[in-house]
Amino acid sequence: MHRMIIITGSIQVRPETRDEALKLGCEHSARSREEPGCLVHNCYVDVEDDLRIHFFEKWADEAAVKAHFAVPESQAFVGAISALAAAPPQIELF
């Protein structure tokens, strides 16, 4: 049986890195939406804390998620956005 996977993530960025982090986040979401099995992938700014960026993703199944995490660009994104962060990123899979 295939089950849809939902991923939520967030990252607290520094004021001086906010614009760059948003650019990276939006580029990552746009690229990810082109991957097989990606149903939704969006980047949002927290309205209560404009230095927190949230990600919301829906994937068709576990295989699509595993493929997404294996894409070199996904790994590069995690490293790049982590370097702009004030704290480690948070991620949850449902």
Short mmCIF file of N, CA, C and O in Angstrom, two decimals:
data_model
loop_
_atom_site.label_atom_id
_atom_site.label_comp_id
_atom_site.label_asym_id
_atom_site.label_seq_id
_atom_site.Cartn_x
_atom_site.Cartn_y
_atom_site.Cartn_z
N MET A 1 0.84 -1.18 0.00
CA MET A 1 0.00 0.00 0.00
C MET A 1 0.89 1.25 0.00
O MET A 1 1.86 1.33 0.72
N HIS A 2 0.55 2.22 -0.83
CA HIS A 2 1.28 3.48 -0.88
C HIS A 2 0.56 4.50 0.00
O HIS A 2 -0.65 4.61 -0.03
N ARG A 3 1.34 5.23 0.76
CA ARG A 3 0.77 6.27 1.62
C ARG A 3 1.42 7.60 1.28
O ARG A 3 2.64 7.69 1.14
N MET A 4 0.59 8.63 1.17
CA MET A 4 1.12 9.96 0.94
C MET A 4 1.94 10.38 2.16
O MET A 4 1.57 10.09 3.30
N ILE A 5 3.04 11.05 1.91
CA ILE A 5 3.92 11.52 2.97
C ILE A 5 3.83 13.05 3.02
O ILE A 5 3.92 13.71 1.98
N ILE A 6 3.65 13.59 4.22
CA ILE A 6 3.66 15.04 4.44
C ILE A 6 4.92 15.38 5.22
O ILE A 6 5.26 14.71 6.20
N ILE A 7 5.61 16.40 4.77
CA ILE A 7 6.82 16.87 5.45
C ILE A 7 6.62 18.34 5.79
O ILE A 7 6.20 19.13 4.95
N THR A 8 6.92 18.67 7.04
CA THR A 8 6.95 20.07 7.44
C THR A 8 8.36 20.37 7.94
O THR A 8 9.01 19.52 8.54
N GLY A 9 8.81 21.55 7.65
CA GLY A 9 10.13 21.95 8.10
C GLY A 9 10.14 23.44 8.39
O GLY A 9 9.29 24.18 7.89
N SER A 10 11.09 23.85 9.20
CA SER A 10 11.26 25.28 9.44
C SER A 10 12.70 25.56 9.79
O SER A 10 13.44 24.68 10.22
N ILE A 11 13.07 26.80 9.58
CA ILE A 11 14.42 27.23 9.90
C ILE A 11 14.37 28.69 10.34
O ILE A 11 13.66 29.51 9.76
N GLN A 12 15.10 28.97 11.40
CA GLN A 12 15.23 30.34 11.90
C GLN A 12 16.49 30.92 11.27
O GLN A 12 17.58 30.35 11.43
N VAL A 13 16.33 32.01 10.53
CA VAL A 13 17.48 32.61 9.85
C VAL A 13 17.91 33.89 10.56
O VAL A 13 17.16 34.45 11.37
N ARG A 14 19.10 34.33 10.25
CA ARG A 14 19.60 35.58 10.81
C ARG A 14 19.08 36.75 9.97
O ARG A 14 18.84 36.60 8.77
N PRO A 15 18.91 37.92 10.57
CA PRO A 15 18.37 39.06 9.81
C PRO A 15 19.15 39.34 8.52
O PRO A 15 18.56 39.60 7.48
N GLU A 16 20.47 39.24 8.58
CA GLU A 16 21.29 39.56 7.42
C GLU A 16 21.26 38.47 6.34
O GLU A 16 21.72 38.70 5.23
N THR A 17 20.71 37.31 6.66
CA THR A 17 20.66 36.21 5.67
C THR A 17 19.24 35.92 5.20
O THR A 17 19.04 35.04 4.36
N ARG A 18 18.26 36.65 5.71
CA ARG A 18 16.85 36.36 5.40
C ARG A 18 16.57 36.35 3.90
O ARG A 18 15.97 35.40 3.38
N ASP A 19 16.96 37.39 3.19
CA ASP A 19 16.65 37.48 1.77
C ASP A 19 17.28 36.33 0.98
O ASP A 19 16.63 35.73 0.12
N GLU A 20 18.53 36.02 1.28
CA GLU A 20 19.20 34.93 0.60
C GLU A 20 18.53 33.59 0.92
O GLU A 20 18.34 32.75 0.04
N ALA A 21 18.15 33.40 2.18
CA ALA A 21 17.48 32.15 2.58
C ALA A 21 16.13 31.99 1.87
O ALA A 21 15.78 30.90 1.42
N LEU A 22 15.38 33.08 1.76
CA LEU A 22 14.10 33.02 1.04
C LEU A 22 14.30 32.69 -0.43
O LEU A 22 13.54 31.90 -1.01
N LYS A 23 15.31 33.27 -1.03
CA LYS A 23 15.60 32.98 -2.44
C LYS A 23 15.94 31.50 -2.60
O LYS A 23 15.39 30.82 -3.48
N LEU A 24 16.81 30.99 -1.75
CA LEU A 24 17.17 29.57 -1.80
C LEU A 24 15.95 28.68 -1.56
O LEU A 24 15.76 27.68 -2.25
N GLY A 25 15.13 29.05 -0.58
CA GLY A 25 13.94 28.26 -0.26
C GLY A 25 12.95 28.20 -1.40
O GLY A 25 12.42 27.13 -1.74
N CYS A 26 12.71 29.33 -2.04
CA CYS A 26 11.77 29.37 -3.17
C CYS A 26 12.32 28.61 -4.37
O CYS A 26 11.57 27.89 -5.05
N GLU A 27 13.62 28.73 -4.62
CA GLU A 27 14.24 27.97 -5.72
C GLU A 27 14.15 26.47 -5.45
O GLU A 27 13.85 25.68 -6.35
N HIS A 28 14.40 26.07 -4.21
CA HIS A 28 14.33 24.66 -3.84
C HIS A 28 12.91 24.12 -4.01
O HIS A 28 12.70 23.03 -4.55
N SER A 29 11.93 24.89 -3.56
CA SER A 29 10.54 24.45 -3.71
C SER A 29 10.16 24.32 -5.17
O SER A 29 9.55 23.32 -5.57
N ALA A 30 10.52 25.28 -5.99
CA ALA A 30 10.18 25.24 -7.42
C ALA A 30 10.83 24.03 -8.08
O ALA A 30 10.20 23.31 -8.87
N ARG A 31 12.11 23.77 -7.78
CA ARG A 31 12.80 22.62 -8.35
C ARG A 31 12.17 21.32 -7.88
O ARG A 31 11.95 20.40 -8.65
N SER A 32 11.85 21.26 -6.59
CA SER A 32 11.28 20.04 -6.02
C SER A 32 9.93 19.70 -6.64
O SER A 32 9.61 18.53 -6.82
N ARG A 33 9.14 20.72 -6.96
CA ARG A 33 7.82 20.48 -7.57
C ARG A 33 7.93 19.77 -8.92
O ARG A 33 6.96 19.17 -9.38
N GLU A 34 9.08 19.82 -9.54
CA GLU A 34 9.29 19.15 -10.83
C GLU A 34 9.67 17.68 -10.67
O GLU A 34 9.72 16.95 -11.65
N GLU A 35 9.96 17.25 -9.45
CA GLU A 35 10.37 15.87 -9.21
C GLU A 35 9.17 14.92 -9.27
O GLU A 35 8.06 15.28 -8.85
N PRO A 36 9.38 13.69 -9.76
CA PRO A 36 8.30 12.70 -9.76
C PRO A 36 7.81 12.44 -8.34
O PRO A 36 8.60 12.32 -7.41
N GLY A 37 6.50 12.43 -8.18
CA GLY A 37 5.91 12.14 -6.87
C GLY A 37 5.71 13.34 -5.98
O GLY A 37 5.11 13.21 -4.91
N CYS A 38 6.19 14.51 -6.38
CA CYS A 38 5.97 15.71 -5.58
C CYS A 38 4.58 16.26 -5.89
O CYS A 38 4.28 16.62 -7.02
N LEU A 39 3.74 16.33 -4.87
CA LEU A 39 2.38 16.84 -5.04
C LEU A 39 2.29 18.31 -4.63
O LEU A 39 1.55 19.08 -5.24
N VAL A 40 3.04 18.69 -3.60
CA VAL A 40 3.07 20.08 -3.10
C VAL A 40 4.44 20.32 -2.51
O VAL A 40 4.98 19.45 -1.82
N HIS A 41 4.99 21.49 -2.75
CA HIS A 41 6.25 21.89 -2.09
C HIS A 41 6.27 23.41 -2.08
O HIS A 41 6.40 24.04 -3.12
N ASN A 42 6.10 24.00 -0.90
CA ASN A 42 6.05 25.45 -0.80
C ASN A 42 6.89 25.96 0.36
O ASN A 42 7.09 25.27 1.35
N CYS A 43 7.32 27.20 0.22
CA CYS A 43 8.14 27.91 1.19
C CYS A 43 7.33 29.11 1.68
O CYS A 43 6.78 29.85 0.86
N TYR A 44 7.24 29.30 2.99
CA TYR A 44 6.44 30.38 3.57
C TYR A 44 7.22 31.12 4.63
O TYR A 44 8.01 30.53 5.35
N VAL A 45 6.93 32.41 4.79
CA VAL A 45 7.47 33.19 5.90
C VAL A 45 6.44 33.16 7.02
O VAL A 45 5.24 33.34 6.79
N ASP A 46 6.90 32.93 8.23
CA ASP A 46 6.03 32.91 9.41
C ASP A 46 5.53 34.33 9.67
O ASP A 46 6.33 35.26 9.82
N VAL A 47 4.22 34.52 9.73
CA VAL A 47 3.68 35.87 9.94
C VAL A 47 3.90 36.37 11.37
O VAL A 47 3.79 37.57 11.62
N GLU A 48 4.22 35.48 12.29
CA GLU A 48 4.49 35.90 13.66
C GLU A 48 5.99 36.10 13.93
O GLU A 48 6.36 36.67 14.95
N ASP A 49 6.82 35.60 13.01
CA ASP A 49 8.27 35.73 13.17
C ASP A 49 8.88 35.75 11.77
O ASP A 49 9.10 34.71 11.17
N ASP A 50 9.16 36.93 11.24
CA ASP A 50 9.60 37.02 9.84
C ASP A 50 11.02 36.51 9.61
O ASP A 50 11.53 36.57 8.50
N LEU A 51 11.65 36.00 10.65
CA LEU A 51 12.95 35.35 10.49
C LEU A 51 12.84 33.83 10.50
O LEU A 51 13.84 33.13 10.48
N ARG A 52 11.60 33.32 10.54
CA ARG A 52 11.38 31.87 10.48
C ARG A 52 10.72 31.55 9.13
O ARG A 52 9.72 32.14 8.74
N ILE A 53 11.35 30.61 8.43
CA ILE A 53 10.84 30.15 7.14
C ILE A 53 10.31 28.73 7.33
O ILE A 53 10.96 27.89 7.95
N HIS A 54 9.11 28.49 6.80
CA HIS A 54 8.49 27.17 6.89
C HIS A 54 8.41 26.53 5.50
O HIS A 54 8.26 27.23 4.49
N PHE A 55 8.46 25.22 5.49
CA PHE A 55 8.29 24.43 4.27
C PHE A 55 7.16 23.44 4.50
O PHE A 55 7.07 22.84 5.57
N PHE A 56 6.31 23.29 3.50
CA PHE A 56 5.23 22.31 3.55
C PHE A 56 5.29 21.51 2.26
O PHE A 56 5.30 22.08 1.17
N GLU A 57 5.35 20.19 2.42
CA GLU A 57 5.50 19.30 1.27
C GLU A 57 4.52 18.13 1.36
O GLU A 57 4.24 17.64 2.45
N LYS A 58 4.05 17.68 0.20
CA LYS A 58 3.27 16.44 0.10
C LYS A 58 3.91 15.62 -1.00
O LYS A 58 4.17 16.13 -2.10
N TRP A 59 4.17 14.36 -0.69
CA TRP A 59 4.78 13.43 -1.63
C TRP A 59 3.88 12.23 -1.82
O TRP A 59 3.19 11.79 -0.89
N ALA A 60 3.89 11.67 -3.02
CA ALA A 60 3.00 10.56 -3.36
C ALA A 60 3.24 9.33 -2.50
O ALA A 60 2.30 8.63 -2.13
N ASP A 61 4.51 9.08 -2.16
CA ASP A 61 4.82 7.88 -1.37
C ASP A 61 6.25 7.98 -0.83
O ASP A 61 6.97 8.94 -1.11
N GLU A 62 6.63 6.97 -0.06
CA GLU A 62 7.95 6.96 0.56
C GLU A 62 9.06 6.91 -0.48
O GLU A 62 10.12 7.52 -0.29
N ALA A 63 8.83 6.21 -1.56
CA ALA A 63 9.85 6.12 -2.62
C ALA A 63 10.17 7.50 -3.18
O ALA A 63 11.33 7.83 -3.45
N ALA A 64 9.15 8.33 -3.38
CA ALA A 64 9.35 9.69 -3.90
C ALA A 64 10.16 10.53 -2.91
O ALA A 64 11.03 11.31 -3.31
N VAL A 65 9.88 10.37 -1.61
CA VAL A 65 10.62 11.11 -0.58
C VAL A 65 12.09 10.68 -0.58
O VAL A 65 12.99 11.52 -0.55
N LYS A 66 12.33 9.37 -0.63
CA LYS A 66 13.70 8.87 -0.64
C LYS A 66 14.45 9.39 -1.87
O LYS A 66 15.62 9.80 -1.77
N ALA A 67 13.80 9.41 -3.01
CA ALA A 67 14.43 9.93 -4.23
C ALA A 67 14.73 11.41 -4.07
O ALA A 67 15.80 11.88 -4.47
N HIS A 68 13.80 12.17 -3.49
CA HIS A 68 13.99 13.61 -3.28
C HIS A 68 15.21 13.88 -2.40
O HIS A 68 16.04 14.74 -2.71
N PHE A 69 15.32 13.15 -1.29
CA PHE A 69 16.44 13.37 -0.38
C PHE A 69 17.76 12.94 -0.99
O PHE A 69 18.82 13.40 -0.57
N ALA A 70 17.72 12.07 -2.01
CA ALA A 70 18.95 11.59 -2.66
C ALA A 70 19.43 12.52 -3.77
O ALA A 70 20.58 12.42 -4.21
N VAL A 71 18.58 13.44 -4.23
CA VAL A 71 18.96 14.37 -5.30
C VAL A 71 20.08 15.27 -4.79
O VAL A 71 19.95 15.88 -3.72
N PRO A 72 21.18 15.38 -5.52
CA PRO A 72 22.30 16.22 -5.05
C PRO A 72 21.88 17.66 -4.73
O PRO A 72 22.39 18.26 -3.78
N GLU A 73 20.96 18.21 -5.50
CA GLU A 73 20.51 19.59 -5.25
C GLU A 73 19.79 19.71 -3.91
O GLU A 73 19.87 20.76 -3.26
N SER A 74 19.08 18.66 -3.49
CA SER A 74 18.42 18.70 -2.18
C SER A 74 19.45 18.72 -1.07
O SER A 74 19.33 19.47 -0.10
N GLN A 75 20.46 17.90 -1.20
CA GLN A 75 21.53 17.86 -0.20
C GLN A 75 22.28 19.20 -0.16
O GLN A 75 22.60 19.71 0.92
N ALA A 76 22.53 19.77 -1.32
CA ALA A 76 23.21 21.07 -1.39
C ALA A 76 22.36 22.16 -0.75
O ALA A 76 22.88 23.04 -0.04
N PHE A 77 21.04 22.10 -0.97
CA PHE A 77 20.13 23.09 -0.37
C PHE A 77 20.20 23.04 1.15
O PHE A 77 20.30 24.08 1.80
N VAL A 78 20.15 21.85 1.72
CA VAL A 78 20.19 21.72 3.18
C VAL A 78 21.47 22.34 3.72
O VAL A 78 21.44 23.10 4.70
N GLY A 79 22.60 22.07 3.08
CA GLY A 79 23.86 22.66 3.53
C GLY A 79 23.87 24.17 3.40
O GLY A 79 24.30 24.88 4.31
N ALA A 80 23.37 24.66 2.26
CA ALA A 80 23.39 26.11 2.00
C ALA A 80 22.48 26.87 2.96
O ALA A 80 22.87 27.90 3.51
N ILE A 81 21.26 26.36 3.17
CA ILE A 81 20.33 27.10 4.03
C ILE A 81 20.74 26.97 5.49
O ILE A 81 20.55 27.90 6.28
N SER A 82 21.33 25.83 5.86
CA SER A 82 21.80 25.67 7.23
C SER A 82 22.89 26.68 7.57
O SER A 82 22.98 27.16 8.70
N ALA A 83 23.71 27.02 6.59
CA ALA A 83 24.77 28.01 6.79
C ALA A 83 24.21 29.41 7.04
O ALA A 83 24.89 30.26 7.60
N LEU A 84 22.96 29.64 6.65
CA LEU A 84 22.32 30.95 6.83
C LEU A 84 21.48 31.01 8.10
O LEU A 84 20.90 32.05 8.42
N ALA A 85 21.42 29.91 8.82
CA ALA A 85 20.50 29.79 9.95
C ALA A 85 21.07 30.31 11.26
O ALA A 85 22.29 30.34 11.47
N ALA A 86 20.14 30.68 12.15
CA ALA A 86 20.50 31.07 13.51
C ALA A 86 20.42 29.86 14.43
O ALA A 86 20.94 29.88 15.54
N ALA A 87 19.76 28.79 13.96
CA ALA A 87 19.57 27.55 14.74
C ALA A 87 19.40 26.41 13.75
O ALA A 87 19.04 26.65 12.58
N PRO A 88 19.64 25.17 14.17
CA PRO A 88 19.47 24.04 13.25
C PRO A 88 18.05 23.95 12.70
O PRO A 88 17.08 24.28 13.40
N PRO A 89 17.91 23.50 11.44
CA PRO A 89 16.58 23.33 10.87
C PRO A 89 15.79 22.25 11.61
O PRO A 89 16.38 21.35 12.22
N GLN A 90 14.48 22.35 11.55
CA GLN A 90 13.58 21.35 12.14
C GLN A 90 12.80 20.72 11.00
O GLN A 90 12.35 21.42 10.09
N ILE A 91 12.61 19.39 11.05
CA ILE A 91 11.86 18.69 10.03
C ILE A 91 11.05 17.57 10.67
O ILE A 91 11.51 16.93 11.63
N GLU A 92 9.83 17.38 10.18
CA GLU A 92 8.96 16.31 10.64
C GLU A 92 8.32 15.64 9.43
O GLU A 92 7.90 16.33 8.50
N LEU A 93 8.25 14.32 9.46
CA LEU A 93 7.59 13.55 8.41
C LEU A 93 6.35 12.89 9.00
O LEU A 93 6.40 12.34 10.09
N PHE A 94 5.26 12.96 8.25
CA PHE A 94 4.00 12.36 8.67
C PHE A 94 3.52 11.41 7.58
O PHE A 94 3.63 11.71 6.42
#
